CSV table of C-alpha atoms in Angstrom, one decimal:
chain,number,residue,atom,x,y,z
A,241,UNK,CA,-65.7,124.6,33.9
A,242,UNK,CA,-64.5,121.5,35.1
A,243,UNK,CA,-67.4,119.8,36.9
A,244,UNK,CA,-69.7,121.0,33.9
A,245,UNK,CA,-67.5,119.1,31.5
A,246,UNK,CA,-67.3,116.0,33.8
A,247,UNK,CA,-70.8,116.2,33.6
A,248,UNK,CA,-71.5,115.9,30.2
A,249,UNK,CA,-69.1,113.2,29.9
A,250,UNK,CA,-70.9,111.2,32.8
A,251,UNK,CA,-74.0,111.4,30.4
A,252,UNK,CA,-72.5,110.2,27.3
A,253,UNK,CA,-72.0,114.0,25.6
A,254,UNK,CA,-68.5,113.7,24.9
A,255,UNK,CA,-68.0,116.0,22.2
A,256,UNK,CA,-69.5,118.7,23.8
A,257,UNK,CA,-67.6,118.4,27.0
A,258,UNK,CA,-64.2,118.8,25.3
A,259,UNK,CA,-64.8,122.7,24.9
A,260,UNK,CA,-65.5,123.2,28.2
A,261,UNK,CA,-62.0,120.9,29.2
A,262,UNK,CA,-60.1,123.1,26.9
A,263,UNK,CA,-61.4,126.5,28.3
A,264,UNK,CA,-60.6,125.2,32.1
A,265,UNK,CA,-57.6,124.2,30.5
A,266,UNK,CA,-56.1,127.0,29.5
A,267,UNK,CA,-56.9,129.0,32.8
A,268,UNK,CA,-54.9,126.2,34.2
A,269,UNK,CA,-52.3,127.4,32.0
A,270,UNK,CA,-52.7,130.8,32.3
A,271,UNK,CA,-52.1,131.0,35.9
A,272,UNK,CA,-50.0,127.7,36.0
A,273,UNK,CA,-52.5,125.4,38.4
A,274,UNK,CA,-50.4,122.1,38.0
A,275,UNK,CA,-52.7,119.7,40.0
A,276,UNK,CA,-55.8,121.2,37.5
A,277,UNK,CA,-53.9,121.1,34.5
A,278,UNK,CA,-52.8,117.5,35.0
A,279,UNK,CA,-56.3,116.4,35.8
A,280,UNK,CA,-57.9,118.4,32.8
A,281,UNK,CA,-55.4,116.6,30.6
A,282,UNK,CA,-56.1,113.2,32.0
A,283,UNK,CA,-60.1,114.1,31.2
A,284,UNK,CA,-59.4,115.2,28.2
A,285,UNK,CA,-57.3,112.6,27.0
A,286,UNK,CA,-59.9,109.7,28.3
A,287,UNK,CA,-62.8,111.5,26.6
A,288,UNK,CA,-61.2,111.0,23.2
A,289,UNK,CA,-60.4,107.7,23.8
A,290,UNK,CA,-64.4,107.4,24.8
A,291,UNK,CA,-64.9,108.8,20.8
A,292,UNK,CA,-62.4,106.4,19.7
A,293,UNK,CA,-59.6,108.9,18.8
A,294,UNK,CA,-56.7,107.3,20.6
A,295,UNK,CA,-54.2,109.2,18.6
A,296,UNK,CA,-55.4,112.6,20.1
A,297,UNK,CA,-56.0,110.6,23.5
A,298,UNK,CA,-52.1,109.6,23.4
A,299,UNK,CA,-51.0,113.6,22.9
A,300,UNK,CA,-52.8,114.7,25.6
A,301,UNK,CA,-51.3,111.6,28.0
A,302,UNK,CA,-48.1,112.3,26.8
A,303,UNK,CA,-48.3,115.9,28.1
A,304,UNK,CA,-49.5,114.6,31.3
A,305,UNK,CA,-46.8,112.1,31.6
A,306,UNK,CA,-44.0,115.1,30.7
A,307,UNK,CA,-45.9,117.8,33.7
A,308,UNK,CA,-45.9,114.4,36.0
A,309,UNK,CA,-42.3,114.3,35.7
A,310,UNK,CA,-41.9,118.3,35.7
A,311,UNK,CA,-43.7,118.5,39.0
A,312,UNK,CA,-42.7,115.5,40.7
A,313,UNK,CA,-46.0,114.0,40.9
A,314,UNK,CA,-45.7,110.2,41.1
A,315,UNK,CA,-49.5,109.5,41.0
A,316,UNK,CA,-50.3,111.9,37.9
A,317,UNK,CA,-47.2,109.7,36.4
A,318,UNK,CA,-48.6,106.3,37.3
A,319,UNK,CA,-52.1,107.5,35.9
A,320,UNK,CA,-50.3,108.9,32.9
A,321,UNK,CA,-48.3,105.7,31.7
A,322,UNK,CA,-51.3,103.4,32.6
A,323,UNK,CA,-53.5,105.4,30.2
A,324,UNK,CA,-51.0,105.4,27.5
A,325,UNK,CA,-50.6,101.8,28.0
A,326,UNK,CA,-54.4,101.2,27.8
A,327,UNK,CA,-54.6,103.8,24.3
A,328,UNK,CA,-51.7,101.7,22.8
A,329,UNK,CA,-53.9,98.0,23.2
A,330,UNK,CA,-56.6,100.1,22.2
A,331,UNK,CA,-54.3,100.6,18.7
A,332,UNK,CA,-52.9,97.7,18.4
A,333,UNK,CA,-49.6,98.9,19.6
A,334,UNK,CA,-49.0,96.0,21.9
A,335,UNK,CA,-45.2,96.8,22.3
A,336,UNK,CA,-45.5,100.4,23.4
A,337,UNK,CA,-48.5,99.4,25.4
A,338,UNK,CA,-45.9,96.8,27.3
A,339,UNK,CA,-43.4,99.6,28.1
A,340,UNK,CA,-45.6,102.3,29.4
A,341,UNK,CA,-47.9,99.6,31.6
A,342,UNK,CA,-44.0,98.1,32.8
A,343,UNK,CA,-43.6,101.5,33.8
A,344,UNK,CA,-46.7,101.9,35.7
A,345,UNK,CA,-46.3,99.2,37.3
A,346,UNK,CA,-43.0,99.7,38.9
A,347,UNK,CA,-43.7,103.5,39.7
A,348,UNK,CA,-47.0,102.1,41.6
A,349,UNK,CA,-44.8,99.8,43.8
A,350,UNK,CA,-43.9,102.9,45.2
A,351,UNK,CA,-47.0,105.1,45.1
A,352,UNK,CA,-49.1,101.6,46.6
A,353,UNK,CA,-52.5,102.2,45.0
A,354,UNK,CA,-54.5,99.3,45.1
A,355,UNK,CA,-56.8,100.9,42.4
A,356,UNK,CA,-54.3,101.2,39.9
A,357,UNK,CA,-52.6,98.6,40.8
A,358,UNK,CA,-56.0,96.9,39.2
A,359,UNK,CA,-56.1,98.4,36.5
A,360,UNK,CA,-52.2,98.0,35.2
A,361,UNK,CA,-52.5,94.3,35.8
A,362,UNK,CA,-55.6,93.9,33.7
A,363,UNK,CA,-54.0,95.8,30.9
A,364,UNK,CA,-50.5,93.6,31.2
A,365,UNK,CA,-52.7,90.5,30.9
A,366,UNK,CA,-54.5,91.9,27.9
A,367,UNK,CA,-50.9,92.9,26.5
A,368,UNK,CA,-49.9,89.2,27.0
A,369,UNK,CA,-53.5,87.9,25.4
A,370,UNK,CA,-52.4,89.9,22.6
A,371,UNK,CA,-49.1,88.1,22.6
A,372,UNK,CA,-50.5,85.1,22.6
A,373,UNK,CA,-49.5,84.3,26.1
A,374,UNK,CA,-52.4,83.0,27.6
A,375,UNK,CA,-50.2,81.3,30.7
A,376,UNK,CA,-48.5,84.5,31.2
A,377,UNK,CA,-51.9,86.4,31.0
A,378,UNK,CA,-53.7,84.3,33.1
A,379,UNK,CA,-52.1,85.4,36.7
A,380,UNK,CA,-52.2,88.7,35.5
A,381,UNK,CA,-56.0,88.6,35.1
A,382,UNK,CA,-56.5,86.6,38.5
A,383,UNK,CA,-54.2,89.1,40.3
A,384,UNK,CA,-56.8,92.1,39.3
A,385,UNK,CA,-59.7,90.5,40.1
A,386,UNK,CA,-58.0,89.7,44.1
A,387,UNK,CA,-57.8,93.3,44.2
A,388,UNK,CA,-61.6,93.9,44.0
A,389,UNK,CA,-62.1,93.8,47.9
A,390,UNK,CA,-59.5,96.4,48.1
A,391,UNK,CA,-60.5,98.6,45.5
A,392,UNK,CA,-64.6,97.5,45.4
A,393,UNK,CA,-64.2,98.0,41.5
A,394,UNK,CA,-66.4,95.6,40.0
A,395,UNK,CA,-66.0,97.4,36.2
A,396,UNK,CA,-62.2,96.3,35.9
A,397,UNK,CA,-63.0,92.9,37.9
A,398,UNK,CA,-65.6,92.2,35.4
A,399,UNK,CA,-63.4,92.9,32.3
A,400,UNK,CA,-60.4,90.8,34.3
A,401,UNK,CA,-63.4,88.0,34.6
A,402,UNK,CA,-64.2,88.6,30.9
A,403,UNK,CA,-60.5,88.3,30.0
A,404,UNK,CA,-60.0,85.0,31.9
A,405,UNK,CA,-62.9,83.6,30.2
A,406,UNK,CA,-61.4,84.4,26.9
A,407,UNK,CA,-58.4,82.2,27.4
A,408,UNK,CA,-60.4,79.1,28.6
A,409,UNK,CA,-62.9,79.6,25.5
A,410,UNK,CA,-59.4,79.7,22.9
A,411,UNK,CA,-58.3,76.3,24.7
A,412,UNK,CA,-61.9,75.0,24.3
A,413,UNK,CA,-62.7,74.7,28.2
A,414,UNK,CA,-66.4,75.3,28.0
A,415,UNK,CA,-67.4,74.8,31.6
A,416,UNK,CA,-64.8,77.6,32.7
A,417,UNK,CA,-65.3,79.7,30.3
A,418,UNK,CA,-69.0,79.8,31.3
A,419,UNK,CA,-68.1,79.9,35.0
A,420,UNK,CA,-65.9,83.3,34.4
A,421,UNK,CA,-68.1,84.9,31.8
A,422,UNK,CA,-71.2,84.4,34.1
A,423,UNK,CA,-69.4,86.0,36.5
A,424,UNK,CA,-68.1,88.6,34.7
A,425,UNK,CA,-71.4,89.2,33.6
A,426,UNK,CA,-72.5,89.4,37.7
A,427,UNK,CA,-70.0,92.0,38.1
A,428,UNK,CA,-71.3,94.0,35.6
A,429,UNK,CA,-74.2,94.0,36.6
A,430,UNK,CA,-74.0,94.8,40.1
A,431,UNK,CA,-71.4,97.5,38.8
A,432,UNK,CA,-74.0,99.2,35.9
A,433,UNK,CA,-71.4,98.2,33.4
A,434,UNK,CA,-74.1,97.2,30.8
A,435,UNK,CA,-71.4,97.1,27.7
A,436,UNK,CA,-69.4,94.0,29.5
A,437,UNK,CA,-73.2,92.5,30.5
A,438,UNK,CA,-74.1,92.5,26.7
A,439,UNK,CA,-70.5,91.3,25.8
A,440,UNK,CA,-70.6,88.6,28.5
A,441,UNK,CA,-74.1,87.9,27.7
A,442,UNK,CA,-73.7,87.1,24.1
A,443,UNK,CA,-70.5,85.0,24.6
A,444,UNK,CA,-72.6,82.4,26.7
A,445,UNK,CA,-75.4,82.5,24.2
A,446,UNK,CA,-73.2,81.8,21.7
A,447,UNK,CA,-71.5,78.8,24.0
A,448,UNK,CA,-74.9,77.5,24.8
A,449,UNK,CA,-76.1,77.3,21.1
A,450,UNK,CA,-74.6,74.0,20.4
A,451,UNK,CA,-76.1,71.8,23.4
A,452,UNK,CA,-78.6,73.7,25.3
A,453,UNK,CA,-80.8,75.1,23.2
A,454,UNK,CA,-83.0,76.9,26.8
A,455,UNK,CA,-80.3,78.8,27.9
A,456,UNK,CA,-79.3,79.5,24.4
A,457,UNK,CA,-82.5,81.3,23.5
A,458,UNK,CA,-82.5,83.1,27.5
A,459,UNK,CA,-79.3,84.4,27.0
A,460,UNK,CA,-80.0,85.4,23.4
A,461,UNK,CA,-83.0,87.4,24.6
A,462,UNK,CA,-81.2,88.6,27.1
A,463,UNK,CA,-78.5,90.2,24.7
A,464,UNK,CA,-81.1,91.2,22.7
A,465,UNK,CA,-82.9,93.1,25.7
A,466,UNK,CA,-79.7,94.9,26.5
A,467,UNK,CA,-78.2,95.6,22.9
A,468,UNK,CA,-81.9,97.7,22.7
A,469,UNK,CA,-81.4,98.9,25.9
A,470,UNK,CA,-78.2,100.5,25.1
A,471,UNK,CA,-79.0,101.8,21.5
A,472,UNK,CA,-82.2,103.6,23.3
A,473,UNK,CA,-79.9,104.8,25.9
A,474,UNK,CA,-77.7,105.7,22.9
A,475,UNK,CA,-80.2,107.5,21.2
A,476,UNK,CA,-81.5,109.4,24.4
A,477,UNK,CA,-78.0,110.7,24.9
A,478,UNK,CA,-77.7,111.9,21.1
A,479,UNK,CA,-81.3,113.8,21.4
A,480,UNK,CA,-79.6,115.4,24.7
A,481,UNK,CA,-76.6,116.2,22.8
A,482,UNK,CA,-78.6,117.8,20.2
A,483,UNK,CA,-80.5,119.6,22.6
A,484,UNK,CA,-77.2,120.4,24.7
A,485,UNK,CA,-76.0,121.8,21.3
A,486,UNK,CA,-78.9,124.0,20.3
A,487,UNK,CA,-78.8,125.7,23.7
A,488,UNK,CA,-75.4,126.4,23.4
A,489,UNK,CA,-76.1,127.7,20.4
A,490,UNK,CA,-78.6,130.2,21.5
A,491,UNK,CA,-76.2,131.2,24.4
A,492,UNK,CA,-73.5,131.8,21.8
A,493,UNK,CA,-75.8,133.8,19.9
A,494,UNK,CA,-76.9,135.9,22.6
A,495,UNK,CA,-72.8,136.5,23.5
A,496,UNK,CA,-72.5,137.1,20.3
A,497,UNK,CA,-75.2,140.3,20.0
A,498,UNK,CA,-74.1,141.5,23.5
A,499,UNK,CA,-70.2,141.6,22.0
A,500,UNK,CA,-71.5,143.7,18.8
A,501,UNK,CA,-73.7,145.8,20.9
A,502,UNK,CA,-70.5,146.5,23.1
A,503,UNK,CA,-68.8,147.3,19.8
A,504,UNK,CA,-71.3,149.6,18.5
A,505,UNK,CA,-71.0,151.6,21.7
A,506,UNK,CA,-67.8,151.3,21.8
A,507,UNK,CA,-67.7,153.2,18.5
A,508,UNK,CA,-70.0,155.7,18.8
A,509,UNK,CA,-68.1,156.4,21.9
A,510,UNK,CA,-65.2,156.8,19.8
A,511,UNK,CA,-66.5,159.2,16.8
A,512,UNK,CA,-68.4,161.1,19.9
A,513,UNK,CA,-64.3,161.4,21.2
A,514,UNK,CA,-63.2,162.1,17.0
A,515,UNK,CA,-65.4,164.8,16.7
A,516,UNK,CA,-64.9,166.3,20.0
A,517,UNK,CA,-61.4,166.3,19.5
A,518,UNK,CA,-62.1,168.0,15.7
A,519,UNK,CA,-64.8,171.0,17.0
A,520,UNK,CA,-61.7,171.3,19.9
A,521,UNK,CA,-58.9,171.8,17.2
A,522,UNK,CA,-61.1,174.1,14.9
A,523,UNK,CA,-61.7,176.4,18.0
A,524,UNK,CA,-58.7,176.6,18.3
A,525,UNK,CA,-57.3,177.5,15.6
A,526,UNK,CA,-59.7,180.2,15.4
A,527,UNK,CA,-59.3,181.6,18.6
A,528,UNK,CA,-55.3,181.8,17.9
A,529,UNK,CA,-56.5,184.3,15.1
A,530,UNK,CA,-58.5,186.3,17.6
A,531,UNK,CA,-57.9,188.8,20.2
A,532,UNK,CA,-60.2,186.9,22.7
A,533,UNK,CA,-57.8,184.7,25.1
A,534,UNK,CA,-54.1,186.1,25.6
A,535,UNK,CA,-51.1,184.1,24.9
A,536,UNK,CA,-51.1,182.0,28.2
A,537,UNK,CA,-54.7,181.0,27.7
A,538,UNK,CA,-53.6,180.1,24.3
A,539,UNK,CA,-50.5,177.9,25.2
A,540,UNK,CA,-52.3,176.1,27.8
A,541,UNK,CA,-54.8,175.1,25.5
A,542,UNK,CA,-52.8,174.0,22.9
A,543,UNK,CA,-51.1,171.7,25.2
A,544,UNK,CA,-54.3,170.4,26.3
A,545,UNK,CA,-55.6,169.3,22.8
A,546,UNK,CA,-52.3,168.0,22.1
A,547,UNK,CA,-52.6,165.8,25.2
A,548,UNK,CA,-56.2,165.0,24.1
A,549,UNK,CA,-54.9,164.0,20.7
A,550,UNK,CA,-52.2,161.7,21.9
A,551,UNK,CA,-54.3,159.7,24.5
A,552,UNK,CA,-57.0,159.4,22.2
A,553,UNK,CA,-54.4,157.5,19.8
A,554,UNK,CA,-53.1,155.7,22.7
A,555,UNK,CA,-56.8,155.0,23.3
A,556,UNK,CA,-57.2,153.3,19.7
A,557,UNK,CA,-54.2,151.1,19.7
A,558,UNK,CA,-54.1,149.2,23.3
A,559,UNK,CA,-56.5,146.9,21.9
A,560,UNK,CA,-54.5,146.0,19.0
A,561,UNK,CA,-51.3,145.7,21.1
A,562,UNK,CA,-53.0,143.6,23.7
A,563,UNK,CA,-54.4,141.0,20.8
A,564,UNK,CA,-50.9,141.1,19.1
A,565,UNK,CA,-49.1,140.8,21.9
A,566,UNK,CA,-51.3,138.4,23.6
A,567,UNK,CA,-51.2,141.0,26.8
A,568,UNK,CA,-47.5,140.1,27.3
A,569,UNK,CA,-46.2,142.6,30.0
A,570,UNK,CA,-42.9,142.6,28.3
A,571,UNK,CA,-44.3,142.7,24.5
A,572,UNK,CA,-46.8,145.0,25.7
A,573,UNK,CA,-43.7,147.7,27.2
A,574,UNK,CA,-41.8,147.0,23.9
A,575,UNK,CA,-44.5,147.9,22.1
A,576,UNK,CA,-45.2,151.4,24.1
A,577,UNK,CA,-41.7,152.4,24.2
A,578,UNK,CA,-41.4,151.6,20.2
A,579,UNK,CA,-44.7,154.2,20.0
A,580,UNK,CA,-43.4,156.8,22.0
A,581,UNK,CA,-40.2,156.9,20.5
A,582,UNK,CA,-42.1,157.7,17.5
A,583,UNK,CA,-44.9,160.2,19.2
A,584,UNK,CA,-43.2,162.1,21.7
A,585,UNK,CA,-40.5,163.7,19.2
A,586,UNK,CA,-44.0,164.9,17.1
A,587,UNK,CA,-45.4,166.1,20.0
A,588,UNK,CA,-42.4,168.1,20.7
A,589,UNK,CA,-42.4,169.5,17.7
A,590,UNK,CA,-46.2,170.5,17.4
A,591,UNK,CA,-46.1,172.1,20.8
A,592,UNK,CA,-43.2,174.3,20.1
A,593,UNK,CA,-45.2,175.3,16.6
A,594,UNK,CA,-48.3,176.2,18.7
A,595,UNK,CA,-46.1,178.1,21.3
A,596,UNK,CA,-44.1,180.0,18.5
A,597,UNK,CA,-46.3,180.3,15.2
A,598,UNK,CA,-49.5,180.4,16.8
A,599,UNK,CA,-49.1,182.5,20.3
A,600,UNK,CA,-46.9,184.6,17.6
A,601,UNK,CA,-50.3,185.1,15.3
A,602,UNK,CA,-52.1,186.0,17.9
A,603,UNK,CA,-49.6,188.1,19.2
A,604,UNK,CA,-49.7,190.3,15.9
A,605,UNK,CA,-53.5,189.9,15.6
A,606,UNK,CA,-53.8,191.5,18.9
A,607,UNK,CA,-50.9,193.9,17.4
A,608,UNK,CA,-53.0,195.0,14.6
A,609,UNK,CA,-56.0,195.0,16.2
A,610,UNK,CA,-54.7,197.9,18.8
A,611,UNK,CA,-53.0,199.8,15.9
A,612,UNK,CA,-56.3,199.9,14.3
A,613,UNK,CA,-58.2,201.0,17.0
A,614,UNK,CA,-55.8,203.9,17.9
A,615,UNK,CA,-55.9,204.8,13.9
A,616,UNK,CA,-60.1,204.6,14.0
A,617,UNK,CA,-59.5,207.2,17.3
A,618,UNK,CA,-57.4,209.6,15.4
A,619,UNK,CA,-59.6,209.7,12.5
A,620,UNK,CA,-62.6,210.7,15.0
A,621,UNK,CA,-60.5,213.5,17.1
A,622,UNK,CA,-57.9,215.1,14.5
A,623,UNK,CA,-57.7,218.4,16.7
A,624,UNK,CA,-56.8,216.2,19.9
A,625,UNK,CA,-54.6,214.2,17.6
A,626,UNK,CA,-52.6,217.6,16.4
A,627,UNK,CA,-52.4,218.6,20.7
A,628,UNK,CA,-51.1,215.6,21.5
A,629,UNK,CA,-48.7,215.7,19.0
A,630,UNK,CA,-47.3,219.5,19.1
A,631,UNK,CA,-47.3,220.1,23.5
A,632,UNK,CA,-45.3,223.0,23.2
A,633,UNK,CA,-48.0,224.9,21.3
A,634,UNK,CA,-50.9,226.9,24.0
A,635,UNK,CA,-52.5,229.8,23.9
A,636,UNK,CA,-52.1,232.3,26.1
A,637,UNK,CA,-54.9,234.6,27.7
A,638,UNK,CA,-56.8,237.3,24.8
A,639,UNK,CA,-56.1,234.9,22.3
A,640,UNK,CA,-52.0,235.3,21.5
A,641,UNK,CA,-49.8,232.4,21.1
A,642,UNK,CA,-47.0,231.6,23.0
A,643,UNK,CA,-43.5,232.6,22.3
A,644,UNK,CA,-42.6,229.7,19.8
A,645,UNK,CA,-44.9,230.8,16.9
A,646,UNK,CA,-42.8,232.0,14.1
């Protein structure tokens, strides 16, 4: 997820990279991956900065700073302060920018990163230039450029060269300004930094406009070509962004259809289970009034039916509990205990009702059925019934009766 989002950022697809960064950040926060969280917070801040939303970029950079201090991650702390200073510069809040860049500079004296030192020095130069302290800004820019052999970062070196050119141009030192603007253009060209190439060529063309028409036209044409190239690249990125957005929309539609199909299948399953439970209860109530099964089987089926019903209730409410509690083990445990405190007494009452009332009804039905059978047998054989009821009377040989006959 992270790599896909970074790839979109490299292609200039900042808007579509943010959801991927957020999804990865949520996963990192869930499992407590501090290193990954720091990297993602930094990427999200930079992405918002590229979109020009520096206020949101500051929010994520501050979160990154808090994380770095909590985890005692010096590198992350320096990076967060460096970024905060840069975002505040772009917002024009140079006082806040100076605080964070000074802090980044002090912390980096311990961490000793030449790459971040180059960026910090450049930003400190920008801050002093905005304070109109050109004499203080110039050494910062120069120190940033001098770190190029150690960092090989032509982008920040070209930025520092461009800043020096601006300082000399403000003082009307045309030759010096042209010198640094041309070096800024050359470094930006070697570092594949077309926006700086455009800015430098426009500055050079403007300085040549009054006296050297040929050079003016050459750099003006160059700046025009660069501007058209940047616009074409921007249009290409927009087309790519639209294509990617459409692909994502189609993917979301497919995922939605899959979820709807899963939900439909789940609802069908629940419906069949519900119908099965209703049929089971109906059959159980019918059996409770018949003589087909005995009391033990009736009691067993009643308890089994209750177990199925209450487990089905648990099955229905579990997704809701998970969603409401966000699958927090403690909250889920408390919720299940609260529900059990309601269902268990109800379960016991129903179980007693089944064992006492329905089983008793079944017993009485069996007794009534037995009496009915005896009565029908007596009606069919009344003499046998009389003999059975008067065992003292019997016939003697010759047809005479016994001594008990009156």
